[in-house]
Coordinates of C-alpha atoms and ligand atoms in Angstrom, one line a residue:
X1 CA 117.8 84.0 110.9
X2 CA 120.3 85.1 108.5
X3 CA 122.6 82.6 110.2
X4 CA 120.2 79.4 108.5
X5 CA 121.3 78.4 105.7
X6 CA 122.8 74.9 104.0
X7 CA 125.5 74.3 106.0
X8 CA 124.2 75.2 109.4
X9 CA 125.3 72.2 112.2
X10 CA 121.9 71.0 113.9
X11 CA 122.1 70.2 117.8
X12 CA 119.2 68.7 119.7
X13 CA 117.5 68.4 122.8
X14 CA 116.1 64.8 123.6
X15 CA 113.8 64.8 126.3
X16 CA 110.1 65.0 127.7
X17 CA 108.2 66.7 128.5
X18 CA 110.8 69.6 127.5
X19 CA 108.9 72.1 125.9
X20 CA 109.6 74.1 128.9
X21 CA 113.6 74.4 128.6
X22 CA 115.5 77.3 128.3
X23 CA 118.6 75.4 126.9
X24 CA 117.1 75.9 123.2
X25 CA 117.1 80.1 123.7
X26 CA 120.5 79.9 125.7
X27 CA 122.1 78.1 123.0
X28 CA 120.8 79.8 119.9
X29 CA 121.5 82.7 121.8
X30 CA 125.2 81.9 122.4
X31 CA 125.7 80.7 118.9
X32 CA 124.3 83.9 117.2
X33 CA 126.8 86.0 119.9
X34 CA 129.6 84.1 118.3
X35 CA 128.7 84.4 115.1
X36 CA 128.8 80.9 114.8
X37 CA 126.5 79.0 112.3
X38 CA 124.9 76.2 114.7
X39 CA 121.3 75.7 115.1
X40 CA 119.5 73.5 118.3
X41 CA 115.9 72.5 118.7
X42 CA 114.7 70.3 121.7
X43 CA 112.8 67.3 120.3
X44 CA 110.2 65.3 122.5
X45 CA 112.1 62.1 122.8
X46 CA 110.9 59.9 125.5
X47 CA 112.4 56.5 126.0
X48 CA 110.6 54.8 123.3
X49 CA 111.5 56.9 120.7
X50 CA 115.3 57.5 122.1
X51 CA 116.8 54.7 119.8
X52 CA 115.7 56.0 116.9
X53 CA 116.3 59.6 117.8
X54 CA 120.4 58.4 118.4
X55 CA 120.6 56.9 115.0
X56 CA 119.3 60.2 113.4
X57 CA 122.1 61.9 115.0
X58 CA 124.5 59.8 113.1
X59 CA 122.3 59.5 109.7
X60 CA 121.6 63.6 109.8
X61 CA 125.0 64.0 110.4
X62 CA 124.4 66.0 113.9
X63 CA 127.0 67.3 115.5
X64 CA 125.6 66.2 118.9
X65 CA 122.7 66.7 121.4
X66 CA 121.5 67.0 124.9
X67 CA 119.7 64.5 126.8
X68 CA 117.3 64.8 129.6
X69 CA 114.6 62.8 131.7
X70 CA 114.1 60.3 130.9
X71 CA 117.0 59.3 128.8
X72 CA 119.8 60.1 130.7
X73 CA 120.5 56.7 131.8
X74 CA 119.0 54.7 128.9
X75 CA 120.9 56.4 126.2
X76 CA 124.3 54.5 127.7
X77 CA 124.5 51.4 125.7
X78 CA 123.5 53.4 122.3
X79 CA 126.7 55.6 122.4
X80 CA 129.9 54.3 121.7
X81 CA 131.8 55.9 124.4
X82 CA 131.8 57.9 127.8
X83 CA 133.8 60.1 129.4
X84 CA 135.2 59.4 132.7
X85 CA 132.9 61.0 134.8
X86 CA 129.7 59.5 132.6
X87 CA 130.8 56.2 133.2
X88 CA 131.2 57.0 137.2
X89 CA 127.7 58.5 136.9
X90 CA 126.1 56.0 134.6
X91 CA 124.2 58.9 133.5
X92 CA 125.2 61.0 130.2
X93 CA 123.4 65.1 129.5
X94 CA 125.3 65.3 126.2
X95 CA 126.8 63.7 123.1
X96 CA 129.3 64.5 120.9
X97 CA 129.3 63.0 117.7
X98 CA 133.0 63.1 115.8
X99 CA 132.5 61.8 112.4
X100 CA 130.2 59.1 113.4
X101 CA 131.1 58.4 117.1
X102 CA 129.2 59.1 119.7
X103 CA 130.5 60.6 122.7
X104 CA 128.6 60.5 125.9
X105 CA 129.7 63.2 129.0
X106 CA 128.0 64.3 131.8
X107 CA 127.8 68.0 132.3
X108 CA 125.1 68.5 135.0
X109 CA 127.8 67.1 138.3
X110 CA 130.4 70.2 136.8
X111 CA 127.5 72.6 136.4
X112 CA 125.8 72.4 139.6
X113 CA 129.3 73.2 141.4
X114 CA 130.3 75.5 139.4
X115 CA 126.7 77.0 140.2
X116 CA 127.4 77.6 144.0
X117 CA 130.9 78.9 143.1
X118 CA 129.3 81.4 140.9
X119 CA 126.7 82.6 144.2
X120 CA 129.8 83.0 146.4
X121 CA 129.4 79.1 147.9
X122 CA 131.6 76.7 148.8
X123 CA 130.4 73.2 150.1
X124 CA 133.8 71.3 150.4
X125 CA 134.0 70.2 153.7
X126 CA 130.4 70.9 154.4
X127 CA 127.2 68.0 154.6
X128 CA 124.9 68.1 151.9
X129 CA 121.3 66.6 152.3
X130 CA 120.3 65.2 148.7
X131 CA 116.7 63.6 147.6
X132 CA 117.2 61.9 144.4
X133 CA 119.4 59.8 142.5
X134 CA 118.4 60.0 139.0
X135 CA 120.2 61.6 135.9
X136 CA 120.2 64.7 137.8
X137 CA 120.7 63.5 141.5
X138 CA 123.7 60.8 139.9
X139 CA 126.1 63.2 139.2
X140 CA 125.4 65.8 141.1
X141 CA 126.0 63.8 144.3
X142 CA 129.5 62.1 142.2
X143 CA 130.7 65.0 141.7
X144 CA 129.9 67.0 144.9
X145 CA 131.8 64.4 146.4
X146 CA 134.7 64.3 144.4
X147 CA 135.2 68.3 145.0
X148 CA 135.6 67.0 148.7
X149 CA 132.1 67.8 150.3
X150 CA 132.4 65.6 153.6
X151 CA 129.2 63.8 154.1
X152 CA 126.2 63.0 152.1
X153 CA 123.1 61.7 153.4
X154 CA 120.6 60.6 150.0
X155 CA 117.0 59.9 150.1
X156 CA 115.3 58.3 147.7
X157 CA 111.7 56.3 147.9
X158 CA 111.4 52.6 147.0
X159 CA 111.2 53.1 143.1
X160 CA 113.4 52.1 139.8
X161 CA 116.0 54.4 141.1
X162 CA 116.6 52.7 144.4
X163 CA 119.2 50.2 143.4
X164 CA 120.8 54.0 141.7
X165 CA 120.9 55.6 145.0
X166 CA 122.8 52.1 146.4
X167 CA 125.2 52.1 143.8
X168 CA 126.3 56.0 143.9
X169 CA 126.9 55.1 148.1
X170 CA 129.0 52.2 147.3
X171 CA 131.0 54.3 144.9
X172 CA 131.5 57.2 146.6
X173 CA 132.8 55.3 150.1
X174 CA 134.8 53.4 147.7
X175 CA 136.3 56.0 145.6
X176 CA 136.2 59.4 147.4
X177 CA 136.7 60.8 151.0
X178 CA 133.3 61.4 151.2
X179 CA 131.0 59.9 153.7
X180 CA 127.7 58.3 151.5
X181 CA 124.4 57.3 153.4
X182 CA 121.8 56.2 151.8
X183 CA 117.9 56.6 153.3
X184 CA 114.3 55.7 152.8
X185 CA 112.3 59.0 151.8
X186 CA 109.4 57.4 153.6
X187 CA 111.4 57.8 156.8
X188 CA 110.0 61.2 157.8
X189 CA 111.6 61.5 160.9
X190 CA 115.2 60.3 159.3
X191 CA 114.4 63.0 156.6
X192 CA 114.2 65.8 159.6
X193 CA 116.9 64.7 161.6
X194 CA 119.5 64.7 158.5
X195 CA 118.4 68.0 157.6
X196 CA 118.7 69.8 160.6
X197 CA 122.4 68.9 160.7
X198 CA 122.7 69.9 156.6
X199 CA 124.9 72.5 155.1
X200 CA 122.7 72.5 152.0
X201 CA 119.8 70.7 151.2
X202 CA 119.7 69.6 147.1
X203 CA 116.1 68.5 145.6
X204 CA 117.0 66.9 142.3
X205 CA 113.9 64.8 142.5
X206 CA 111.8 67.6 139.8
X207 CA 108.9 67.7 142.2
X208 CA 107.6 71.0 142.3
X209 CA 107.7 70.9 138.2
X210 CA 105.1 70.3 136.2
X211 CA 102.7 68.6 137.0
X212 CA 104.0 68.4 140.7
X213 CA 104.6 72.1 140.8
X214 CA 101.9 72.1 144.0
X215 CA 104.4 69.5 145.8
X216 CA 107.5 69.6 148.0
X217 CA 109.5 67.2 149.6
X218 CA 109.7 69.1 152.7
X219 CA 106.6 71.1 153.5
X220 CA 107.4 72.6 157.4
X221 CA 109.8 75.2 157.4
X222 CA 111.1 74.2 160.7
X223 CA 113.3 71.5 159.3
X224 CA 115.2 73.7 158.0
X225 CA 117.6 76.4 159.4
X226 CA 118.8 79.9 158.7
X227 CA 122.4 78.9 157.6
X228 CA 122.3 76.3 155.2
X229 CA 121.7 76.4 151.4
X230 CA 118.3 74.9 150.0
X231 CA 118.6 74.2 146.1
X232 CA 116.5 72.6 144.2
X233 CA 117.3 71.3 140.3
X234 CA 114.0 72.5 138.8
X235 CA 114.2 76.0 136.8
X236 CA 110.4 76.2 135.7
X237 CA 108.9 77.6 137.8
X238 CA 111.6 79.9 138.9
X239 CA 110.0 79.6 142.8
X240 CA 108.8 76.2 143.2
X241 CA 107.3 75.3 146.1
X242 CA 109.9 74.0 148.0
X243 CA 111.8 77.4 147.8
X244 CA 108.7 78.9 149.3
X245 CA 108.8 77.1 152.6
X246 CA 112.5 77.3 152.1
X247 CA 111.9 81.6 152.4
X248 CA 109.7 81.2 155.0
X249 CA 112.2 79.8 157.0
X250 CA 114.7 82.2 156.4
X251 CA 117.0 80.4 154.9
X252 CA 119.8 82.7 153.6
X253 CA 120.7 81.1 150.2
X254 CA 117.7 79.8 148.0
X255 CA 118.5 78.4 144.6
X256 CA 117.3 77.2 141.4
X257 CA 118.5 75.2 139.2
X258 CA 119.1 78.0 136.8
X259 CA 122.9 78.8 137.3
X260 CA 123.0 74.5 137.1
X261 CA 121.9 75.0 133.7
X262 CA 124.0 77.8 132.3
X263 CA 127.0 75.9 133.6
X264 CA 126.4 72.9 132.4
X265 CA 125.4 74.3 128.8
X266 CA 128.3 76.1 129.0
X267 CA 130.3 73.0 129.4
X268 CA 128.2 71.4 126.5
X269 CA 128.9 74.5 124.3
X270 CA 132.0 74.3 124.5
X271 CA 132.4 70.3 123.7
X272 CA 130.5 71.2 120.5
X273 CA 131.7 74.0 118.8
X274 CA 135.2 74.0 121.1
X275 CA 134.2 78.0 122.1
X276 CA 133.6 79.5 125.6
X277 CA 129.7 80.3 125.9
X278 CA 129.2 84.0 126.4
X279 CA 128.1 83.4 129.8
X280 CA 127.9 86.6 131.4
X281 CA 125.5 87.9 128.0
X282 CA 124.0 84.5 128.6
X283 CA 123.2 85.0 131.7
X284 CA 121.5 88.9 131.4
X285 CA 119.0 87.6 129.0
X286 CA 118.4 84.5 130.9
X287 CA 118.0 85.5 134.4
Ligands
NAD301 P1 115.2 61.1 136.8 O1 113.9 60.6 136.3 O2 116.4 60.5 136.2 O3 115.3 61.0 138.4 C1 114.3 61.4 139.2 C2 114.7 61.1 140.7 O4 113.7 61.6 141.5 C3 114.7 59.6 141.0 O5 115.7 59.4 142.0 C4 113.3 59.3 141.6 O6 113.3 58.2 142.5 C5 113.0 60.6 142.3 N1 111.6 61.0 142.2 C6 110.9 61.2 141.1 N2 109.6 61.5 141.4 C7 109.5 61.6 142.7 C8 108.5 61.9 143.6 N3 107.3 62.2 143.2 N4 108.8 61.9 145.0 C9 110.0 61.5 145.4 N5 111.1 61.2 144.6 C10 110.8 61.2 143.2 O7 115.2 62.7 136.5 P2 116.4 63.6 136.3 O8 116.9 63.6 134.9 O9 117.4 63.3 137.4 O10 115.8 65.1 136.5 C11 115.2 65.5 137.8 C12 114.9 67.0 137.8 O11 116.1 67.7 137.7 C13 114.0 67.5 136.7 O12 113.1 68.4 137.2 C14 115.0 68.1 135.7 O13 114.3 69.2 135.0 C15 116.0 68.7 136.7 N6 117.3 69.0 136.1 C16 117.8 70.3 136.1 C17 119.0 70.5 135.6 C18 119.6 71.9 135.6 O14 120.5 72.2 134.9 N7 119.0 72.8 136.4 C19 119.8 69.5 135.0 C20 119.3 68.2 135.1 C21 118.0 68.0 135.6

């Protein structure tokens, strides 16, 4: 508290339904570590309000935020630039505001690799089975396949974020060695058959959060085998559903996404106030 006072920097969180994250206590945790006099508060921002919520990080002066569903996409044409891998992604997790203009990178691609690095894991080379193709899914398949994993096989069901999924194929074959596939989530038996020849199977879909946190994409624990990897994106609960079956099938490494978000806040952290996050102190208080 004694870090609050008039000249304290104010970073957000723009999202819903977000009163769940742990970015707001990772932050303010980092920030008091340092020493450094920052404050960040998550804000229910859903898309209707996310216009008005960007112009109050210029009129407040912010020095920048983090967005999540289901802005990630729609906040684009309200900043006034991207970073290279943003643009790739078409999907942006945090602003920057310099004196007025408004940043837009995309941490989450960075921060789920760096993730599987951290637990010893190294997918270049390897096949990853991936449901999703959202803000999440975008740039976590862009970037996967950028750090030379080999093949990628994404399922998505015949929603908003079908034509997504279509373009994040095209640019991958295009633009990296990576083989893209793209598949209808409906297409049980496709779903099965891709995943018994997966390295690591990533859920970025945020079923088996609230209020789907009785749901998983794959329910039999036979589709999956002993060796691979099964991560799924969603932090809260810290077991979701699909890690359950996941156990039950003996798979080796089962992951949340909580090492996703340390990384990519440290990332974020560090585009702010131009420190290193204390991740390892981070990290005890967190995990
Ligand atoms: P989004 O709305 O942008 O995308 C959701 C994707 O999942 C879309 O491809 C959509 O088609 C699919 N989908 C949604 N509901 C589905 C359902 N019931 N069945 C099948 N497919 C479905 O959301 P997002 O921003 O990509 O976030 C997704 C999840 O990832 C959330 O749970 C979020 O909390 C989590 N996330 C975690 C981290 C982390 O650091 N751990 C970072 C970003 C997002």
């Amino acid at each position: 508290m004694e870090r609050i006072d008039g000249h304290t920097i104010l970073i957000g969180l723009m999202a819903t339904p977000i009163r769940h994250s742990m970015s707001p206590t990772m932050h303010n945790n980092a920030f008091a570590k340092l020493g450094l006099n920052y404050a960040y508060l998550a804000f229910e921002v859903g898309n209707d309000q996310l216009a008005d919520a960007v112009q109050a990080i210029r009129t407040l002066d912010m020095r920048g935020s983090n967005v999540s569903m289901p802005n990630k996409q729609k906040i684009l044409p309200l900043l006034d630039k991207l970073s290279p891998a943003a643009k790739m992604a078409g999907a942006v997790n945090t602003v920057v505001n310099d004196n007025g203009v408004l940043t837009g990178y995309t941490t989450d691609g960075t921060g789920f690799m760096k993730s599987l690095a951290d637990e010893g894991l190294d997918i270049r080379g390897k096949k990853m089975v991936l449901t999703g193709a959202g803000g999440a899914g975008t740039p976590i398949a862009i970037q996967a396949a950028l750090d030379g994993v080999k093949e990628i096989a994404i399922f998505n069901r015949q929603d908003a974020q079908w034509k997504q999924a279509e373009k994040n194929v095209e640019m991958i074959n295009a633009q990296t060695k990576c083989q893209a596939s793209l598949h209808h989530l409906e297409d049980r038996a496709d779903f099965k058959h891709e995943l018994a020849t997966a390295d690591i199977y990533c859920d970025s879909t945020g079923v088996g959060m609230k209020p789907l946190e009785d749901m998983t994409l794959v329910e039999d624990p036979t589709w999956f085998h002993k060796d691979m990897i099964v991560f799924d994106t969603v932090y809260a609960p810290r077991e979701t559903k699909l890690m359950k079956v996941a156990k039950e099938a003996g798979v080796k490494h089962v992951l949340n996404g909580l090492g996703m978000m340390l990384e990519q806040g440290a990332e974020a952290f560090k585009l702010w106030t131009g420190k290193e996050m204390p991740v390892e102190y981070i990290h005890q208080l967190l995990f």
